[in-house]
mmCIF file of C-alpha atoms and ligand atoms in Angstrom:
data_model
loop_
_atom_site.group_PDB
_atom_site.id
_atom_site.type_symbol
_atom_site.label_atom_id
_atom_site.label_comp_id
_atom_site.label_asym_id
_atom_site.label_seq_id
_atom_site.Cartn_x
_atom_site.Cartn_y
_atom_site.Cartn_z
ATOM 1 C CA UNK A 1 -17.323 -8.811 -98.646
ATOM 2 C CA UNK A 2 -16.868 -12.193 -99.554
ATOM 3 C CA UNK A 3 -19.666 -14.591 -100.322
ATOM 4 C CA UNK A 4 -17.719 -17.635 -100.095
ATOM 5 C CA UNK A 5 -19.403 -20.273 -98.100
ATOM 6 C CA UNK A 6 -17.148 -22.180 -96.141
ATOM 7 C CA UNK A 7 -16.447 -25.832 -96.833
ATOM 8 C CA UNK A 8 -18.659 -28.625 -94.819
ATOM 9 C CA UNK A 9 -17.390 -31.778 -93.662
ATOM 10 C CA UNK A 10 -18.387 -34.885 -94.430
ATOM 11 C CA UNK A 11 -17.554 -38.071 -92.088
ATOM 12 C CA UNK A 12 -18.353 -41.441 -93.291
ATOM 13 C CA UNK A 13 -17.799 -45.252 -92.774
ATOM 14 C CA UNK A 14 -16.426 -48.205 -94.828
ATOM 15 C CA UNK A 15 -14.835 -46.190 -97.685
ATOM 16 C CA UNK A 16 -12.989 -48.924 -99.160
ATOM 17 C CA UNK A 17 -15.446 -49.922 -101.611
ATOM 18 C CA UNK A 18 -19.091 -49.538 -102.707
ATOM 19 C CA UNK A 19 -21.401 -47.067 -101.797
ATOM 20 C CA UNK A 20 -18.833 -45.588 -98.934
ATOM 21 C CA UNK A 21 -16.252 -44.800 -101.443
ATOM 22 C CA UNK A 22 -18.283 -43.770 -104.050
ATOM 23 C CA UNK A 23 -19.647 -41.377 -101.736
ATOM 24 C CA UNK A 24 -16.104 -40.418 -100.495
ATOM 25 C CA UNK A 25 -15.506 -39.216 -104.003
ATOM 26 C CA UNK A 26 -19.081 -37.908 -104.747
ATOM 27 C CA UNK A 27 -18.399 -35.681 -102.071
ATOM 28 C CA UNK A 28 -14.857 -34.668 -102.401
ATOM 29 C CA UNK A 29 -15.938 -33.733 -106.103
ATOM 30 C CA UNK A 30 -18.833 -31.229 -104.737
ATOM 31 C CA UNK A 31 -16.138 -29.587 -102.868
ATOM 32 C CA UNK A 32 -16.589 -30.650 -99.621
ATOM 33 C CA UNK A 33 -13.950 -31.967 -96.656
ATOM 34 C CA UNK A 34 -14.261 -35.671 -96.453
ATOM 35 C CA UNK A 35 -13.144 -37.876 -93.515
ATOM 36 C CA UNK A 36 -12.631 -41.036 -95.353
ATOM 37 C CA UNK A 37 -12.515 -43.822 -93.012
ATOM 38 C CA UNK A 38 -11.827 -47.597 -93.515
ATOM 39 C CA UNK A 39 -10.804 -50.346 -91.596
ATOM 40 C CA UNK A 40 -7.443 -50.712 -93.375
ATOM 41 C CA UNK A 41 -5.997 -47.488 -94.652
ATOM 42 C CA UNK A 42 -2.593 -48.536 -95.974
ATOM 43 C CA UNK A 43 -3.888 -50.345 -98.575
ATOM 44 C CA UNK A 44 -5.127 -47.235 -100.045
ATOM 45 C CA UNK A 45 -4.510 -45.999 -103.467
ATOM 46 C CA UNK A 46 -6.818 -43.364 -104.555
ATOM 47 C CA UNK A 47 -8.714 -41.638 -102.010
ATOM 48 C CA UNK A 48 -5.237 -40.571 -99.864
ATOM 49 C CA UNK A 49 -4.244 -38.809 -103.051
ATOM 50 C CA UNK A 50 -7.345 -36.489 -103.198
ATOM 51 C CA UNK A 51 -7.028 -33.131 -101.889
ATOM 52 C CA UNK A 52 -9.784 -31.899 -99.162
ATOM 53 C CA UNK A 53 -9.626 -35.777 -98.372
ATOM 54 C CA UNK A 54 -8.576 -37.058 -94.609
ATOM 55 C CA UNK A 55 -7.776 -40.756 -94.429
ATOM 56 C CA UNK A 56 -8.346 -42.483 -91.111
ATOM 57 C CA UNK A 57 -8.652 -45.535 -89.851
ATOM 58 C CA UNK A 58 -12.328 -46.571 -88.494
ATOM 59 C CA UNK A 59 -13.239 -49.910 -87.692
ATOM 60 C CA UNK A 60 -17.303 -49.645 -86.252
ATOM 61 C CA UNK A 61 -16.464 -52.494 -84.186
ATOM 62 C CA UNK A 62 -13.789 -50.828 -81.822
ATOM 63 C CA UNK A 63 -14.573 -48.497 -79.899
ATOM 64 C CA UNK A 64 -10.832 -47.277 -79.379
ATOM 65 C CA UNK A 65 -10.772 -46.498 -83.242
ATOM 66 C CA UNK A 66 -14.154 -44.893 -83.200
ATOM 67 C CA UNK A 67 -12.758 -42.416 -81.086
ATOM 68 C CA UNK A 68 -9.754 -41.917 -82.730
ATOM 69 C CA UNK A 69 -10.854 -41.530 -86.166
ATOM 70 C CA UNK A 70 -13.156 -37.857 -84.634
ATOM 71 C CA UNK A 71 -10.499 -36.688 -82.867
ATOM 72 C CA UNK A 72 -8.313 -36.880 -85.905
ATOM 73 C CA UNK A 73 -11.087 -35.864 -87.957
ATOM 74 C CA UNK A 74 -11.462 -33.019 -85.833
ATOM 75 C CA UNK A 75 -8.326 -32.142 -85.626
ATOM 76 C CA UNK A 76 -7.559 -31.966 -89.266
ATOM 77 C CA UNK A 77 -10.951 -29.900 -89.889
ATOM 78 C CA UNK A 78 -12.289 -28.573 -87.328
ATOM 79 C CA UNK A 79 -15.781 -29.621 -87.118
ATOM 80 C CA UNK A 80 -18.247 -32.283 -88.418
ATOM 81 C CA UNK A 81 -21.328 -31.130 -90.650
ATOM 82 C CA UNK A 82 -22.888 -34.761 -91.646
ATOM 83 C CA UNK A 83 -22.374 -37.924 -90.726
ATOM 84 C CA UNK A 84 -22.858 -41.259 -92.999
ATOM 85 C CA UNK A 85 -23.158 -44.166 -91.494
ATOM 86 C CA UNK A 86 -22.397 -46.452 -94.459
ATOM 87 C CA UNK A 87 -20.390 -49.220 -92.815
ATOM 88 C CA UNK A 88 -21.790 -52.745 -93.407
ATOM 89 C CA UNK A 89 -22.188 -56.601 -94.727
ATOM 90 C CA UNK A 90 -24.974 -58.934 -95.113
ATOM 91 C CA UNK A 91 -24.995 -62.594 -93.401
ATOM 92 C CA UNK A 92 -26.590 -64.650 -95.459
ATOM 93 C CA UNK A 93 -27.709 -68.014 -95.491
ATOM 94 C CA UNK A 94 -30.821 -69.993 -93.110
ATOM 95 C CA UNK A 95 -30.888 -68.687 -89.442
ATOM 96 C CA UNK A 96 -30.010 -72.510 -88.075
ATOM 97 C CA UNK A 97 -26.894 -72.516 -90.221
ATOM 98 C CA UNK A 98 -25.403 -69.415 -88.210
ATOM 99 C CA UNK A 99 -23.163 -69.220 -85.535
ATOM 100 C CA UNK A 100 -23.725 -66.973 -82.313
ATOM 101 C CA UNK A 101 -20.363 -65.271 -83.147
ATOM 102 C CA UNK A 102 -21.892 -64.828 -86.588
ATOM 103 C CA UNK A 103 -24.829 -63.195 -85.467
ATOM 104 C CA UNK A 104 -23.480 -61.264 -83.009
ATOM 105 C CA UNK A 105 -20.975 -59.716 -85.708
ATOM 106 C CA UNK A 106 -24.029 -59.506 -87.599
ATOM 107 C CA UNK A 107 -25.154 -56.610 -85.360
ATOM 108 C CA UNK A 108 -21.631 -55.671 -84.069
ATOM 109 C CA UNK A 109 -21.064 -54.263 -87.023
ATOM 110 C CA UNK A 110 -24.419 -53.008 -89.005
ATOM 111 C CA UNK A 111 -26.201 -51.853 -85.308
ATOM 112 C CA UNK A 112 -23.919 -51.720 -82.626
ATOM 113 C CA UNK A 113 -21.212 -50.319 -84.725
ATOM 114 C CA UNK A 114 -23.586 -47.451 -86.372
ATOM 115 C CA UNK A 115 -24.201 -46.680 -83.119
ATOM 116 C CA UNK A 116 -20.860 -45.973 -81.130
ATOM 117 C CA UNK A 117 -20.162 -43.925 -84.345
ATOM 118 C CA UNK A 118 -23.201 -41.759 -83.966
ATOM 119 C CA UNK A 119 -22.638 -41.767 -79.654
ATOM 120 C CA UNK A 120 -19.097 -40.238 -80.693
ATOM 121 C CA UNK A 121 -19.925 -37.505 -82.963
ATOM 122 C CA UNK A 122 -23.638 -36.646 -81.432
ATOM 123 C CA UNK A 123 -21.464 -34.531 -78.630
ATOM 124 C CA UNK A 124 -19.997 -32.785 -81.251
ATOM 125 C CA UNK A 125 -23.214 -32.008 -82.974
ATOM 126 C CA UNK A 126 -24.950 -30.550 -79.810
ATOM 127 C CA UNK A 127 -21.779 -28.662 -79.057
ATOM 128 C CA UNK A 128 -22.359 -26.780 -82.156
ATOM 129 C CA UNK A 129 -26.395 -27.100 -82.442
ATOM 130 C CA UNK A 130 -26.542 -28.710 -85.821
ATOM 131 C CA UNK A 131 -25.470 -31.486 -87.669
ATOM 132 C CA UNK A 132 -27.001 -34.458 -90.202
ATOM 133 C CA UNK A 133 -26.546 -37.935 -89.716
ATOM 134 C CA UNK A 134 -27.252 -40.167 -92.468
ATOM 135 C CA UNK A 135 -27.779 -43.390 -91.750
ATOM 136 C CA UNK A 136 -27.126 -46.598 -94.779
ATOM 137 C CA UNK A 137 -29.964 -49.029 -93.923
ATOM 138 C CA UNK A 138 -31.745 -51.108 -96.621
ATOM 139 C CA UNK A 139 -35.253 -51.531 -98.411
ATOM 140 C CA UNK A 140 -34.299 -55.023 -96.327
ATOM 141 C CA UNK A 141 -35.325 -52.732 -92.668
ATOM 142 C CA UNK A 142 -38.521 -52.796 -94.124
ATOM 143 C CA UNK A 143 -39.384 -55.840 -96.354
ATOM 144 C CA UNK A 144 -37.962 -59.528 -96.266
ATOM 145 C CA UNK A 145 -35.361 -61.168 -98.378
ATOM 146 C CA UNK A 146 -35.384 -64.571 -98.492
ATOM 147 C CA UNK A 147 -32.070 -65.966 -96.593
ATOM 148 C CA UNK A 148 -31.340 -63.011 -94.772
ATOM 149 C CA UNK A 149 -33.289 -62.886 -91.656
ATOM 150 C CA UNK A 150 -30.397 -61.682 -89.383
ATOM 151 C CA UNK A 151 -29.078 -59.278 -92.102
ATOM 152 C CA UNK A 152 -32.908 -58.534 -92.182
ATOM 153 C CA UNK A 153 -33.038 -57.428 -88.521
ATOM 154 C CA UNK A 154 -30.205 -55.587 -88.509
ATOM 155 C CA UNK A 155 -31.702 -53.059 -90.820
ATOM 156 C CA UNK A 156 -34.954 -53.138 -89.552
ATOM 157 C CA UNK A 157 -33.156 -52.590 -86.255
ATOM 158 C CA UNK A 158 -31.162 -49.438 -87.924
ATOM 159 C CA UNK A 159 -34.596 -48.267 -89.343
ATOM 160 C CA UNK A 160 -36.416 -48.228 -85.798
ATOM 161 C CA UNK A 161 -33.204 -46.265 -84.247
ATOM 162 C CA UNK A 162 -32.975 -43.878 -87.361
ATOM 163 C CA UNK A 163 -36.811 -43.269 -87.233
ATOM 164 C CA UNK A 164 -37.050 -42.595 -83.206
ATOM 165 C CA UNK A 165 -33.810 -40.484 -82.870
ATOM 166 C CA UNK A 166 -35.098 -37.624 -84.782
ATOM 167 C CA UNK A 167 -37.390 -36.581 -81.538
ATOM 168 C CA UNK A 168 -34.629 -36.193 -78.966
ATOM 169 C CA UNK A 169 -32.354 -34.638 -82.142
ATOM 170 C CA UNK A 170 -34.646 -32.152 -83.174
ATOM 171 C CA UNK A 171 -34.304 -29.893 -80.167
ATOM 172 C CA UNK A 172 -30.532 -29.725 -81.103
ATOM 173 C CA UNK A 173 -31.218 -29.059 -84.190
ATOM 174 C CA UNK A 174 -29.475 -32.223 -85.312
ATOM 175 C CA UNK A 175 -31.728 -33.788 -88.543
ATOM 176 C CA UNK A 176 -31.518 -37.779 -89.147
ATOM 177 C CA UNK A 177 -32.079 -39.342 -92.501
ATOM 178 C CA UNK A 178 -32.221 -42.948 -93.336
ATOM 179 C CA UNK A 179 -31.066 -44.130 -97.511
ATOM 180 C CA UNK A 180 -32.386 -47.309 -98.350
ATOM 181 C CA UNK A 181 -31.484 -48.981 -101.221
ATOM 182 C CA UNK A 182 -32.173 -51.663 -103.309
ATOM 183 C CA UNK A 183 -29.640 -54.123 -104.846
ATOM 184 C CA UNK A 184 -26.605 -52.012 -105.555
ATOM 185 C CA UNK A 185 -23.986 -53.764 -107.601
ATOM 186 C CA UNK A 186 -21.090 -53.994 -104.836
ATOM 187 C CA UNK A 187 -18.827 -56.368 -103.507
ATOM 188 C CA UNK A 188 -22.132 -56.942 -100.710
ATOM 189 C CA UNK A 189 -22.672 -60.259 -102.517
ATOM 190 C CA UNK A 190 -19.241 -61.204 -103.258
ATOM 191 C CA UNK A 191 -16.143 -60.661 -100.450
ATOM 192 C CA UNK A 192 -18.098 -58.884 -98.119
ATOM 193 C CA UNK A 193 -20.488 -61.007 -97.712
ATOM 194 C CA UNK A 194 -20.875 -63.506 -94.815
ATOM 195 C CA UNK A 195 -22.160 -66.774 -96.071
ATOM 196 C CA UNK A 196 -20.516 -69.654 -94.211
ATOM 197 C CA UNK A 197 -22.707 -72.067 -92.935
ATOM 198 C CA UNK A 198 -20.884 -72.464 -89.425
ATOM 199 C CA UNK A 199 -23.500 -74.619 -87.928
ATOM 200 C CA UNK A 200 -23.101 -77.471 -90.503
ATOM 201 C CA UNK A 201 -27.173 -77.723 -90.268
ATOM 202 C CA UNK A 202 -27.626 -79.278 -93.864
ATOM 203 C CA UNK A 203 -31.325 -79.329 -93.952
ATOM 204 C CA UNK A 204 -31.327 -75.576 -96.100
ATOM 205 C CA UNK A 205 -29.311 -77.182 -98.676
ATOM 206 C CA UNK A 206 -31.901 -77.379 -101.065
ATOM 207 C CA UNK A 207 -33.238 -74.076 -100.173
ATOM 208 C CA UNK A 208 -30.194 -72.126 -100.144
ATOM 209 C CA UNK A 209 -28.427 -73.801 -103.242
ATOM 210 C CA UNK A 210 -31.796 -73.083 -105.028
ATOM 211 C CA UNK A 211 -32.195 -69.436 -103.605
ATOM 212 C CA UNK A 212 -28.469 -68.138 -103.676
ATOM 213 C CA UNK A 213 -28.140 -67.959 -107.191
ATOM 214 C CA UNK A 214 -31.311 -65.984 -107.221
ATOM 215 C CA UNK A 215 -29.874 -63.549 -105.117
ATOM 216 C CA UNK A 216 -26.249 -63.440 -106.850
ATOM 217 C CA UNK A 217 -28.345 -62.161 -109.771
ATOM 218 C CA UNK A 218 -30.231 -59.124 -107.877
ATOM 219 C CA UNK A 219 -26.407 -56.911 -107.455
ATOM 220 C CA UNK A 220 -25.577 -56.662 -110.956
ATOM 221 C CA UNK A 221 -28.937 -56.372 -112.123
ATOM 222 C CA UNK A 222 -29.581 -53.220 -109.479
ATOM 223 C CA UNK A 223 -28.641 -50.185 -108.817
ATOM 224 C CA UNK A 224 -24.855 -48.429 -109.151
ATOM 225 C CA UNK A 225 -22.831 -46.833 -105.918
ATOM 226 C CA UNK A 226 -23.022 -44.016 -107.895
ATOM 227 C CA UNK A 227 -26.842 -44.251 -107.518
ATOM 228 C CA UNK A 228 -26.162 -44.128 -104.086
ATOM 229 C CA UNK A 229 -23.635 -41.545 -103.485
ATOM 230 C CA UNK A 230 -25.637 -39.166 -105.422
ATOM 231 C CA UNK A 231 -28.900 -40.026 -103.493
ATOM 232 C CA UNK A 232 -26.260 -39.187 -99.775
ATOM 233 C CA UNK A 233 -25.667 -36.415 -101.501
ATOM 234 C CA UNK A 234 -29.269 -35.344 -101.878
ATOM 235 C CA UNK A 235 -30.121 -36.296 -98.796
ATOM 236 C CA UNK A 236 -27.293 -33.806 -97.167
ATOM 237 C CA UNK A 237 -27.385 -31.006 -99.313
ATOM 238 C CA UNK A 238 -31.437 -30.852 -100.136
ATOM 239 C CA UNK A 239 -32.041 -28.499 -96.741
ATOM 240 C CA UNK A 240 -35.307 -30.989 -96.699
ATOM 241 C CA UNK A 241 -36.462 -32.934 -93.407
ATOM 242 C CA UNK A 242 -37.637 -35.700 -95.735
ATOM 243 C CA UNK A 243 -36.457 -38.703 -93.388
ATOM 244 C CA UNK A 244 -36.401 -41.763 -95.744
ATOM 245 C CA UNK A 245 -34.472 -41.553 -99.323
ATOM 246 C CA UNK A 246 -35.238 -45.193 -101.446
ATOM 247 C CA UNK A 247 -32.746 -45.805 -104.217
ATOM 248 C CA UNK A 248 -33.430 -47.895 -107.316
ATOM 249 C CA UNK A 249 -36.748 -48.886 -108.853
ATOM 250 C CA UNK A 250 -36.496 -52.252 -106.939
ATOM 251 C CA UNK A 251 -36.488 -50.294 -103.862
ATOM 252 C CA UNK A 252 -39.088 -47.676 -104.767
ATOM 253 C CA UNK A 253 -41.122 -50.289 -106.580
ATOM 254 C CA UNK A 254 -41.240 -53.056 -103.413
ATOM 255 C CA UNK A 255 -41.523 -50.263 -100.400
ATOM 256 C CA UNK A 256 -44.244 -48.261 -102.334
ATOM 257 C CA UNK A 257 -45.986 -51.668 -102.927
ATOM 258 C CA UNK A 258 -45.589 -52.622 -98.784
ATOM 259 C CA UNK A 259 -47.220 -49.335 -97.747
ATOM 260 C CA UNK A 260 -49.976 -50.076 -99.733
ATOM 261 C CA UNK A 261 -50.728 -53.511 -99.774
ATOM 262 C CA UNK A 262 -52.014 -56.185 -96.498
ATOM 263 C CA UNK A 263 -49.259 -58.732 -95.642
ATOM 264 C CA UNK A 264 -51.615 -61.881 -97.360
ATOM 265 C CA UNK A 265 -50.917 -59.729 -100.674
ATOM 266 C CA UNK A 266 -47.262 -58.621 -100.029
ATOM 267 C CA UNK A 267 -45.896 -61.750 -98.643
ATOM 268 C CA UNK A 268 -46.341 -63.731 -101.717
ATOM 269 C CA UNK A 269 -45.297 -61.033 -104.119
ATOM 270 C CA UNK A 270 -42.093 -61.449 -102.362
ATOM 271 C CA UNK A 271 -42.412 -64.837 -102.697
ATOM 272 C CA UNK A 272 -42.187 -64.552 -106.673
ATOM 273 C CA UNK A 273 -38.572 -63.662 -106.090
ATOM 274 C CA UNK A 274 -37.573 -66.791 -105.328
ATOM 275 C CA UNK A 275 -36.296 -69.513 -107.143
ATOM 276 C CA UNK A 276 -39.104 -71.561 -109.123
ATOM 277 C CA UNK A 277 -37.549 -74.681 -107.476
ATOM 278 C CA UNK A 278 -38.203 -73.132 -103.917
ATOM 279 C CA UNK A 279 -41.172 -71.436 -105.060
ATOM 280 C CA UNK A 280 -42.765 -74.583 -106.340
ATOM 281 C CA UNK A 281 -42.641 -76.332 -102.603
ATOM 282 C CA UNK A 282 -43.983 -73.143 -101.095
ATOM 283 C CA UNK A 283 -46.139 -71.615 -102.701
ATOM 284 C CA UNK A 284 -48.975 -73.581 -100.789
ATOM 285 C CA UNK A 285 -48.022 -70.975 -97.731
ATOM 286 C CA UNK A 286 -49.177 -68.477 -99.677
ATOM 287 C CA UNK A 287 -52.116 -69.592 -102.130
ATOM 288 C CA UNK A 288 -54.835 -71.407 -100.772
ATOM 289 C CA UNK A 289 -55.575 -74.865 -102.921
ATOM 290 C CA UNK A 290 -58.648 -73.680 -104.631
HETATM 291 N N1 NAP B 1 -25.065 -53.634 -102.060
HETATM 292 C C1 NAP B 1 -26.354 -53.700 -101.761
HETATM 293 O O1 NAP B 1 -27.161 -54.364 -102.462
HETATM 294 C C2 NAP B 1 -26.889 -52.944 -100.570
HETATM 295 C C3 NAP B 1 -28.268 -52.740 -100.497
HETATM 296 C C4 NAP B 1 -28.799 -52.058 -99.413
HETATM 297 C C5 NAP B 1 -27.947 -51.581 -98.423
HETATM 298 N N2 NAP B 1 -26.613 -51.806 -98.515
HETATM 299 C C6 NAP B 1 -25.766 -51.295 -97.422
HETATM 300 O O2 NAP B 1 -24.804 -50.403 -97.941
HETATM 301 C C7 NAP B 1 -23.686 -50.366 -97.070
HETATM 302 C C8 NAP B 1 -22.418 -50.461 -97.900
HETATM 303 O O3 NAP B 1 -22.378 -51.715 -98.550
HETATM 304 P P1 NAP B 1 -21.815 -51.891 -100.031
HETATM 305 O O4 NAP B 1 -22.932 -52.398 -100.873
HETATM 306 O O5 NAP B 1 -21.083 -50.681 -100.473
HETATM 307 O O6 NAP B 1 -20.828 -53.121 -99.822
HETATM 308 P P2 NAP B 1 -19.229 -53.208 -99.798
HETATM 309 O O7 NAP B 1 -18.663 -52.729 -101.089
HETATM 310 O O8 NAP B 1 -18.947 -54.587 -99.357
HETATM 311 O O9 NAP B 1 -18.793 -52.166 -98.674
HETATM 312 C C9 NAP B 1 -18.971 -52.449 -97.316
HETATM 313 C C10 NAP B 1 -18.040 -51.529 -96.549
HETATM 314 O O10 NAP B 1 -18.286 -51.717 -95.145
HETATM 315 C C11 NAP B 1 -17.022 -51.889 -94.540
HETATM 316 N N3 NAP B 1 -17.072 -52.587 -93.263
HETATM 317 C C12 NAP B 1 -17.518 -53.827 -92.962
HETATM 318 N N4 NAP B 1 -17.323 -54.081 -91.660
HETATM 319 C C13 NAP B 1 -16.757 -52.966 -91.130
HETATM 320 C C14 NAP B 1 -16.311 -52.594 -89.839
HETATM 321 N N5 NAP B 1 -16.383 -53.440 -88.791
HETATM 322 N N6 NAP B 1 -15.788 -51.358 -89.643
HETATM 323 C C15 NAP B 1 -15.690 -50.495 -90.683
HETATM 324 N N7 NAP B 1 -16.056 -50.793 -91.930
HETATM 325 C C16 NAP B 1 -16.583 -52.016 -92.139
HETATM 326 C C17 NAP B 1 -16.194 -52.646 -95.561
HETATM 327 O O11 NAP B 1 -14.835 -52.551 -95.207
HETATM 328 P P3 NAP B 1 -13.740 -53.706 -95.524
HETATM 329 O O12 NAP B 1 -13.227 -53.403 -96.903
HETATM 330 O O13 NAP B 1 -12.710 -53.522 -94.465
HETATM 331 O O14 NAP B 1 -14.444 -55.026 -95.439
HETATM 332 C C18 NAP B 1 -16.569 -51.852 -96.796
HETATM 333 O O15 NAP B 1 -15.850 -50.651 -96.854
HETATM 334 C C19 NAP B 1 -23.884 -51.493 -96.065
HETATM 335 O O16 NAP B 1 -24.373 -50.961 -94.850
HETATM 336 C C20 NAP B 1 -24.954 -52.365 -96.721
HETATM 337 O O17 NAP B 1 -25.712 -53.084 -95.788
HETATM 338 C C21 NAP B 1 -26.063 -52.456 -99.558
#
């Protein structure tokens, strides 16, 4: 008798770089089926050439290619085991200096998006009464970053969702998990990123040209997508019903430190990451004068 298992499937979003595609390949190496989807296939190079590797085109934001990309998926494999929700950018930059249309891609994409994926692959899960969805939020769902208050709610938005679904799920048999990691050296704070002050509001100048190249430092000082795609990996494969999964001792460090700590101590050790220059005018919000 045999006493091969049969391969699982893996579906995840934004493959083209980062965590997604290191995960793509993290997977793919561990034997698995991966659905590799991006929002722009053709340009392509490695991933298409794997074997066990389906490449499809996925863009979170339409709905049309949501759908799509699991009936292909399907098609081509037959069934989906786990789910990562990876798909995702950061607006950055003072609240007042973004647009509507900014902030509404904002959550388009990092909420809204996450969502139609899981709506379109949750049938399939209770159809077969099991399945893992792994959702890509942020140590940002659960502490602040200076300059990123929509990016900021987004996550904390993904967390709430993540954290709640697991009720209704369980009956199904259908297990969520939410990774949260630190700064992970990616194109986040480069292309991806959203940073365009649309509103022309010029009164965050000083913060923000102070501030941003504090944050530019924080990716390639934290963690790898490797890091990452072997903490998804974990998170699939450990049989566990741990729900939250922190990657990088910035992560670990900060969220240990939030659970523990009141806000009048957290606050300003969160306040210590930003620049002195900004630091210096603020830091009577969080110090009494003695
Ligand atoms: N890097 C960090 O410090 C960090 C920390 C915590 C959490 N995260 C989260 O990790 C996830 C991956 O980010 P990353 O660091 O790997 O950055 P990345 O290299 O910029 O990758 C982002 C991926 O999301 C894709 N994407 C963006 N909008 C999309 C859409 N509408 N439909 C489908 N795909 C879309 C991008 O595709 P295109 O190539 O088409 O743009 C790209 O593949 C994000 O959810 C991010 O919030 C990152």
């Amino acid at each position: 008798m045999s006493t091969l298992k049969p391969r699982q499937t893996v579906l995840i979003t934004g493959c083209s770089s980062g965590i997604g595609r290191a995960t793509a390949l993290h997977f793919q190496r561990a034997g698995w089926n991966v659905v590799a989807t991006m929002r722009t296939p053709k340009q392509e190079t490695e991933l298409n050439r794997l074997n066990n590797v389906l490449l499809v085109a996925l863009d979170v934001q339409d709905q049309a290619s949501v759908d799509n990309a699991l009936q292909q998926a399907l098609i081509h494999f037959g069934q989906i085991d786990v789910l990562v929700n990876n798909a995702g950018y950061a607006l950055m930059g003072a609240f007042e200096n973004a647009s509507e249309e900014q902030i509404q891609r904002q959550f388009d994409t990092n909420v809204f998006g996450l969502m139609r994926v899981a709506r379109a692959v949750l049938p399939h899960f209770r159809g077969r009464n099991a399945g893992l969805l792994i959702n890509v939020a942020s140590m940002a769902g659960r502490l602040p970053i200076p300059l990123m208050s929509v990016y900021n709610a987004s996550k904390w938005a993904v967390q709430g969702f993540s954290e709640c679904l697991t009720y209704e799920l369980a009956p199904f048999n259908i297990r969520v998990k939410i990774v949260e990691p630190g700064a992970v050296n990616t194109a986040f704070f480069g292309r991806s990123g959203d940073r365009q002050n649309a509103t022309g509001v010029a009164a965050y100048n000083e913060f923000a040209n102070a501030q941003f190249p504090v944050i530019d430092k924080t990716g390639p000082g934290g963690s790898t997508s490797d890091d990452v795609a072997a903490t998804i990996y974990r998170a699939a494969t450990d049989g566990s019903v741990t729900l939250r999964y922190a990657v990088g001792v910035d992560a670990k460090a900060l969220l240990s430190a939030r659970k523990i700590l009141p806000d009048r101590m957290f606050l300003p050790m969160i306040g210590w990451s930003l620049s002195p220059a900004v630091f210096n005018r603020l830091g009577r919000l969080f110090y009494k004068p003695s």
